[in-house]
mmCIF file of C-alpha atoms in Angstrom:
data_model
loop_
_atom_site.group_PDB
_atom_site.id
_atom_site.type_symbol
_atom_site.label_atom_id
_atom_site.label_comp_id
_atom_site.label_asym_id
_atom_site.label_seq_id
_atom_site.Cartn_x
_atom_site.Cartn_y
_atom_site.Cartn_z
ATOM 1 C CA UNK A 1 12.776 128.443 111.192
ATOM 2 C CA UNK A 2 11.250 126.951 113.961
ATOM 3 C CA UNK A 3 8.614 125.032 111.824
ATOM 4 C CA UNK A 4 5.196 124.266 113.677
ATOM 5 C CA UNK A 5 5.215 123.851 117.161
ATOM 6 C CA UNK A 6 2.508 121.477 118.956
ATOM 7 C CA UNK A 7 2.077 121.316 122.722
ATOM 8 C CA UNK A 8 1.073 119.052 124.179
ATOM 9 C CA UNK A 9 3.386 116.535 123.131
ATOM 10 C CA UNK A 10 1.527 114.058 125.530
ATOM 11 C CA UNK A 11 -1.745 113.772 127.279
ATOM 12 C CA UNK A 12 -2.910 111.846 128.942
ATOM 13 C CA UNK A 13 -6.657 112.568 130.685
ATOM 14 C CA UNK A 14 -9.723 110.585 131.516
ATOM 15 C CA UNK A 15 -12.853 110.581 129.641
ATOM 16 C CA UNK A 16 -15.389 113.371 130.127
ATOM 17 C CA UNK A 17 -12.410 116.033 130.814
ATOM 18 C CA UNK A 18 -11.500 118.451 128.360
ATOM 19 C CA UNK A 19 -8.240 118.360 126.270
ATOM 20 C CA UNK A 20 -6.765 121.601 124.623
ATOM 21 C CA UNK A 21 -4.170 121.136 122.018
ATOM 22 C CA UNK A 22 -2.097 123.930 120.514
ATOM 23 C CA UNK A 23 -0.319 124.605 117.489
ATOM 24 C CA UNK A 24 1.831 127.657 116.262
ATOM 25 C CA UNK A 25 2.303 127.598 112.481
ATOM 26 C CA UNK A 26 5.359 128.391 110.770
ATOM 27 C CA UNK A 27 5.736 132.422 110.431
ATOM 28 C CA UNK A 28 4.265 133.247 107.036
ATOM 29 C CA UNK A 29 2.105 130.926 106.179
ATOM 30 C CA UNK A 30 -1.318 131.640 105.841
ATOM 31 C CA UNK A 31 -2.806 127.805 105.346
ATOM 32 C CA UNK A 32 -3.528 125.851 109.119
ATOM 33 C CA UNK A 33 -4.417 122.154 109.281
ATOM 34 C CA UNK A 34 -5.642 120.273 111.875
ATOM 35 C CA UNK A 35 -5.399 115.735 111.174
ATOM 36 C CA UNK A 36 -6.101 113.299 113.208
ATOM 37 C CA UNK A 37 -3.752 109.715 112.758
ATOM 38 C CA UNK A 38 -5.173 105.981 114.372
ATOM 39 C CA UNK A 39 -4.281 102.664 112.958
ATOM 40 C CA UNK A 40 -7.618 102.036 112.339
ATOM 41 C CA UNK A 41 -8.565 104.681 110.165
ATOM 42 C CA UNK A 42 -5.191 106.294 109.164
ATOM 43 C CA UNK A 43 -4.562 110.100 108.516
ATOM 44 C CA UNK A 44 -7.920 112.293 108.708
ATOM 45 C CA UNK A 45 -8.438 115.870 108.019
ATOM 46 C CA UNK A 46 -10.371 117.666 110.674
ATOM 47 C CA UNK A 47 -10.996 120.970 109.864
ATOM 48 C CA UNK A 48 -8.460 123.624 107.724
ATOM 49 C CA UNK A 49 -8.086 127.613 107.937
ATOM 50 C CA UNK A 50 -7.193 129.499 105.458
ATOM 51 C CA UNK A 51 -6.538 133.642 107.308
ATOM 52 C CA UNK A 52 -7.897 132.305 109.993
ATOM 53 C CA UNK A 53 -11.079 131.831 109.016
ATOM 54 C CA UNK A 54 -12.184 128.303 108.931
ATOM 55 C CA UNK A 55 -12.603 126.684 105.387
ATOM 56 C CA UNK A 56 -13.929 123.095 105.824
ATOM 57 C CA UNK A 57 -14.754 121.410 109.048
ATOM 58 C CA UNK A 58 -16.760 118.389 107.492
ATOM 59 C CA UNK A 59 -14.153 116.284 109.271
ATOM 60 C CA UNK A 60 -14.635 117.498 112.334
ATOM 61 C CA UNK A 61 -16.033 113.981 113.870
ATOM 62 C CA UNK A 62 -19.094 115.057 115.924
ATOM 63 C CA UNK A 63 -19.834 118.570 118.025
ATOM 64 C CA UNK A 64 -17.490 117.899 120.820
ATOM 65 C CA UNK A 65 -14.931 119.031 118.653
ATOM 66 C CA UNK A 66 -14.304 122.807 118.463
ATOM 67 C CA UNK A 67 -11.271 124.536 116.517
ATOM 68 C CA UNK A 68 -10.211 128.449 116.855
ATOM 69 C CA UNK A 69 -7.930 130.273 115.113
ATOM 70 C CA UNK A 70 -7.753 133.777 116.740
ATOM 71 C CA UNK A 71 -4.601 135.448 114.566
ATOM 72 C CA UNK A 72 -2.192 134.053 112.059
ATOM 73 C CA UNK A 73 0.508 132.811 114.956
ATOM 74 C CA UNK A 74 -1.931 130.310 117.125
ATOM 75 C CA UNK A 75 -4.689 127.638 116.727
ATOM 76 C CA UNK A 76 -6.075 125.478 119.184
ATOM 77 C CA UNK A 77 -8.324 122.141 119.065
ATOM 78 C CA UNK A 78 -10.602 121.378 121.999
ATOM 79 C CA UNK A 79 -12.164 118.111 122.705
ATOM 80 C CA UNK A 80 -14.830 118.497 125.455
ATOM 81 C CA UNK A 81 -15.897 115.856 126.989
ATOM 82 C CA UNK A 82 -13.291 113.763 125.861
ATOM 83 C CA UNK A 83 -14.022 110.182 125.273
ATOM 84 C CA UNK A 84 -11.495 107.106 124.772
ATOM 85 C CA UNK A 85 -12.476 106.811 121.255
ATOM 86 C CA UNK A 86 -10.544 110.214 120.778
ATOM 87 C CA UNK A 87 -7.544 108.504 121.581
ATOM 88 C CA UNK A 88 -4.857 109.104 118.865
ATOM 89 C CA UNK A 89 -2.538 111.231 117.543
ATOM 90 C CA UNK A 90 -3.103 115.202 116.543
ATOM 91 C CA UNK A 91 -1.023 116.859 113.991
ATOM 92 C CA UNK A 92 -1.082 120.447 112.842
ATOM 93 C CA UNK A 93 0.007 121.563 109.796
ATOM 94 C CA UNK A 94 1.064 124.961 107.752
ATOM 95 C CA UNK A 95 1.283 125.883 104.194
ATOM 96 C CA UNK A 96 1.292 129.014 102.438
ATOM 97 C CA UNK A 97 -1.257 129.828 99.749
ATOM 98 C CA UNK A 98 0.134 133.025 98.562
ATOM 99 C CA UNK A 99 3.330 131.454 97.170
ATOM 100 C CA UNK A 100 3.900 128.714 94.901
ATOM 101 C CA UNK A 101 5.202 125.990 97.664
ATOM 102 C CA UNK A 102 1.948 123.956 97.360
ATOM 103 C CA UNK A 103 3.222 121.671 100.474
ATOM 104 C CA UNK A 104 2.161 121.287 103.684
ATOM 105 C CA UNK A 105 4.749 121.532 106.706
ATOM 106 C CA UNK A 106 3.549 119.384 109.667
ATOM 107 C CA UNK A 107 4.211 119.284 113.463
ATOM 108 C CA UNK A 108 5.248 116.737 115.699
ATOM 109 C CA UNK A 109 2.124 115.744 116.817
ATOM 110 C CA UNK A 110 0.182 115.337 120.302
ATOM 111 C CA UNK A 111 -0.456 111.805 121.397
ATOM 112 C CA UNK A 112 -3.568 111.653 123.161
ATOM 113 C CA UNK A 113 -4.879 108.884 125.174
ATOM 114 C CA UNK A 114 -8.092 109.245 126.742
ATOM 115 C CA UNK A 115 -8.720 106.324 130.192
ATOM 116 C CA UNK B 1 -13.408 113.149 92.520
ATOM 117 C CA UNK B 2 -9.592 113.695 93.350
ATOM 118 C CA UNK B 3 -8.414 110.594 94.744
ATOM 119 C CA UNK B 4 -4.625 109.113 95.958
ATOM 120 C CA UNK B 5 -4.443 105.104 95.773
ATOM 121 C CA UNK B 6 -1.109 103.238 97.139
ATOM 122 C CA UNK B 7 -1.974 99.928 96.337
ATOM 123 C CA UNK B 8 0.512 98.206 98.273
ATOM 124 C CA UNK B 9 0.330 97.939 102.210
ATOM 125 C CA UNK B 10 3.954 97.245 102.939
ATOM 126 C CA UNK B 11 6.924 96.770 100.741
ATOM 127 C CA UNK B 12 10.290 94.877 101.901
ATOM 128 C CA UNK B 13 13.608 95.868 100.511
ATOM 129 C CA UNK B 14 16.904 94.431 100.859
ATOM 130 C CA UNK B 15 19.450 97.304 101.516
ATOM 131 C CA UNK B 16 20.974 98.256 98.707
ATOM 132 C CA UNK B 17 18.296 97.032 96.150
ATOM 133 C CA UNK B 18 16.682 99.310 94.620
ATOM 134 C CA UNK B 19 13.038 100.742 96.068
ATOM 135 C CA UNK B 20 9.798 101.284 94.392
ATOM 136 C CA UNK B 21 6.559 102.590 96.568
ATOM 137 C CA UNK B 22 3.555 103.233 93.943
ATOM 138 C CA UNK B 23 1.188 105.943 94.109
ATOM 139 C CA UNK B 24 -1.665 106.599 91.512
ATOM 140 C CA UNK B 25 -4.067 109.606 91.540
ATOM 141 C CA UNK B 26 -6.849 110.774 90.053
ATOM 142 C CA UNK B 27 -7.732 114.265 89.185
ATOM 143 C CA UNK B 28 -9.260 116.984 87.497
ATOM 144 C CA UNK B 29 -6.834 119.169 86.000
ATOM 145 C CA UNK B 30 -3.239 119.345 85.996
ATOM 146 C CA UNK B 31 -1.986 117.011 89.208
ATOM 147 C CA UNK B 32 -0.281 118.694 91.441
ATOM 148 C CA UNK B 33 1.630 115.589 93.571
ATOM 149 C CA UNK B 34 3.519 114.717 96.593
ATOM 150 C CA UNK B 35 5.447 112.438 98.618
ATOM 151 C CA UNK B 36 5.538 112.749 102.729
ATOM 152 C CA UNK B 37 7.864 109.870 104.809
ATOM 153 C CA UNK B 38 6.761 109.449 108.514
ATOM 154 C CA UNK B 39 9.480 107.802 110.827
ATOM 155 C CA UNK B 40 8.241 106.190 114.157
ATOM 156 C CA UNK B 41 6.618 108.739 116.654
ATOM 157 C CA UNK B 42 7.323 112.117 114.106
ATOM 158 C CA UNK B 43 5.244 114.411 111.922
ATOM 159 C CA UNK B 44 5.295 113.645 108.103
ATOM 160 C CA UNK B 45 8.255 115.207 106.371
ATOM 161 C CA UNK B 46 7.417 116.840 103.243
ATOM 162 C CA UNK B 47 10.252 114.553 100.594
ATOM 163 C CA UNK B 48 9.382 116.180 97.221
ATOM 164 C CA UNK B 49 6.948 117.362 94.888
ATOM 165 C CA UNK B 50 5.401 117.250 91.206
ATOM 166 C CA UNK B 51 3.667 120.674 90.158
ATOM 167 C CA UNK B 52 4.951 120.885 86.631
ATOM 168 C CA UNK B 53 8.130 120.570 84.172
ATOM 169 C CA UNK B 54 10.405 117.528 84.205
ATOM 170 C CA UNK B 55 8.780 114.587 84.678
ATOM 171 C CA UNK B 56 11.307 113.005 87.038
ATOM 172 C CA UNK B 57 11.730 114.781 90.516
ATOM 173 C CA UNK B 58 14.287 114.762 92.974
ATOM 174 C CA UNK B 59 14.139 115.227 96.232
ATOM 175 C CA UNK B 60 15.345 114.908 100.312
ATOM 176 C CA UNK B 61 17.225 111.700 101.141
ATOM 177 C CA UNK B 62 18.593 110.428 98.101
ATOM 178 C CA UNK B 63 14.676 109.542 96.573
ATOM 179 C CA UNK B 64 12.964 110.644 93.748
ATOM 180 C CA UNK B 65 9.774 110.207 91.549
ATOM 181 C CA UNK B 66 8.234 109.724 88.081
ATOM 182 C CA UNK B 67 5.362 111.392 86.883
ATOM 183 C CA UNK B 68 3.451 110.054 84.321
ATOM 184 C CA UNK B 69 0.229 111.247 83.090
ATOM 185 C CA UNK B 70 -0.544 108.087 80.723
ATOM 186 C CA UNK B 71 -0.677 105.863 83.757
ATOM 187 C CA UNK B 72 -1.606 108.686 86.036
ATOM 188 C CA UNK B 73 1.094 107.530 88.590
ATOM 189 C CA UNK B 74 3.763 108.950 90.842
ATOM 190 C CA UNK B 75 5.908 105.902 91.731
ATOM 191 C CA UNK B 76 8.513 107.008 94.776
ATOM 192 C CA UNK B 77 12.144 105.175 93.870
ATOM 193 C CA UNK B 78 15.517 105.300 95.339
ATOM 194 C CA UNK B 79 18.206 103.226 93.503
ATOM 195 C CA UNK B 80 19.448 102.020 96.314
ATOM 196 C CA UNK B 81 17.762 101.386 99.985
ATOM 197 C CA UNK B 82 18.959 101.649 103.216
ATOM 198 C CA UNK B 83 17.800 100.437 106.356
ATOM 199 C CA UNK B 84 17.444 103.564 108.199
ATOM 200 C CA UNK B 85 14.705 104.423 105.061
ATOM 201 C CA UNK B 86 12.178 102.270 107.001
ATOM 202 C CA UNK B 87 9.438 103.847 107.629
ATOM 203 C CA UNK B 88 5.636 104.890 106.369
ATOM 204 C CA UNK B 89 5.384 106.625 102.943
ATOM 205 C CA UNK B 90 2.425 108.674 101.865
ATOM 206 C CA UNK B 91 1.550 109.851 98.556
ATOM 207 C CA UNK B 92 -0.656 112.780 98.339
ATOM 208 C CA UNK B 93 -2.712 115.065 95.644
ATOM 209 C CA UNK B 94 -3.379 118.927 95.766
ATOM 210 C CA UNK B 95 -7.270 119.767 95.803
ATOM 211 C CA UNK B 96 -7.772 122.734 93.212
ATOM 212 C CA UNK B 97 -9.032 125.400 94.812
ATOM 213 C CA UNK B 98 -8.694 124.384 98.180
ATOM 214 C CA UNK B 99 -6.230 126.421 100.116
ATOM 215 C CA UNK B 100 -3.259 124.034 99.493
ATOM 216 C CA UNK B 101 -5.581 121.142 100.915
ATOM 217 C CA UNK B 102 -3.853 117.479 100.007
ATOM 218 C CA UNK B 103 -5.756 114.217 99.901
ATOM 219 C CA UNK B 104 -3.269 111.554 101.020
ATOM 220 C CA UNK B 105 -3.377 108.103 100.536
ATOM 221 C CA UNK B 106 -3.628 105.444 103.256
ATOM 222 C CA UNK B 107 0.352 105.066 103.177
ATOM 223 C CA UNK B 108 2.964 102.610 102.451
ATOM 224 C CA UNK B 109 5.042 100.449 105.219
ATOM 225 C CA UNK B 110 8.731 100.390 103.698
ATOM 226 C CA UNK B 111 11.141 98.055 105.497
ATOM 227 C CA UNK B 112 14.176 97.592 104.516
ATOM 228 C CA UNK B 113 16.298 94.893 105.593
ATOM 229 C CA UNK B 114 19.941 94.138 106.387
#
């Protein structure tokens, strides 16, 4: 298995543009998570999917965030404008909630810095 | 509220002492718990988890954990530490009912030293 796949693994982009970041969830799972990680505020939960419909988004910071999920393979997280409070890093993570795993399975992250 | 405390900020280690990285929860219900490790620039790596049955669980890289409902903890131990298990710990809690959503705690600095 693969396990999730982010892409970016960098960017780098200067405030007002927007940023696009990607995940592809391990095959199977039916659970997507999208967290944010700073030093200053640690690990955050932005928004989670379960089917691809969108389940919570009350961490979604303010409206310049958007999240998608269009099918079970693919999820993306726009930030538009971007600003250099944004700056940090962006992990997606899978579970399955038809089994009896319980865990989530997390990417490698994008690092985002916003000039 | 379902909560995740790790009271401690960092711990040091000597390698080859044995390790200790607290985690206490509270919940409603039966707890289900976990423990993540983060090395430097990675995801976290799921390590192992509590969901029922034996109260001590063991899991990836030599570590395990101790449930215990009493003190509502989940303490993370390894009998003894190594240097290259350096790195940031998290402790996290299962919301019921929510999709396999976790609260985690704010996270534990491990260092071990030579």
């Amino acid at each position: 298995d693969a396990g999730v796949i982010q892409s970016p693994r960098h960017e780098v982009t200067e405030m007002g543009q927007e940023v696009t970041l990607r995940c592809k969830p391990i095959s199977g799972h039916n659970s997507l998570f999208w967290y944010r990680q700073t030093m200053m505020r640690g690990l955050e939960l932005l928004i989670y999917f379960n089917n691809n419909v969108p389940i919570d988004d009350s961490g979604m910071p303010e409206d310049r965030f958007s999240a998608k999920m269009p099918n079970a393979s693919f999820s993306t997280l726009k930030i538009q404008p971007s600003e250099p409070r944004d700056s940090a890093v962006y992990f997606c993570a899978s579970s399955s909630s038809g089994g009896a795993t319980w865990e989530q399975y997390f990417g490698p992250g994008t690092r985002l810095t916003v000039t | 509220a379902q909560s995740v405390a790790q009271p401690e900020d960092q711990v040091n280690v000597a390698e080859g002492n044995p390790l200790t990285v607290k985690c206490t929860y509270s919940v409603s219900g039966n707890p289900y718990l976990f423990w993540y490790v983060q090395y430097p620039n990675r995801g976290l790596q799921f390590l192992l988890k509590y969901i029922t049955g034996d109260n001590l669980v063991k899991g990836s890289y030599g570590f395990e954990a101790e449930f215990n409902k009493s003190q509502t903890s989940f303490h993370l131990k390894k009998p003894s530490a190594l240097v290259s298990d350096s790195a940031l710990y998290f402790c996290a809690v299962r919301v019921s009912g929510g999709y396999n959503k976790l609260i985690f705690g704010a996270g534990t600095r491990l260092a071990v030293h030579p």
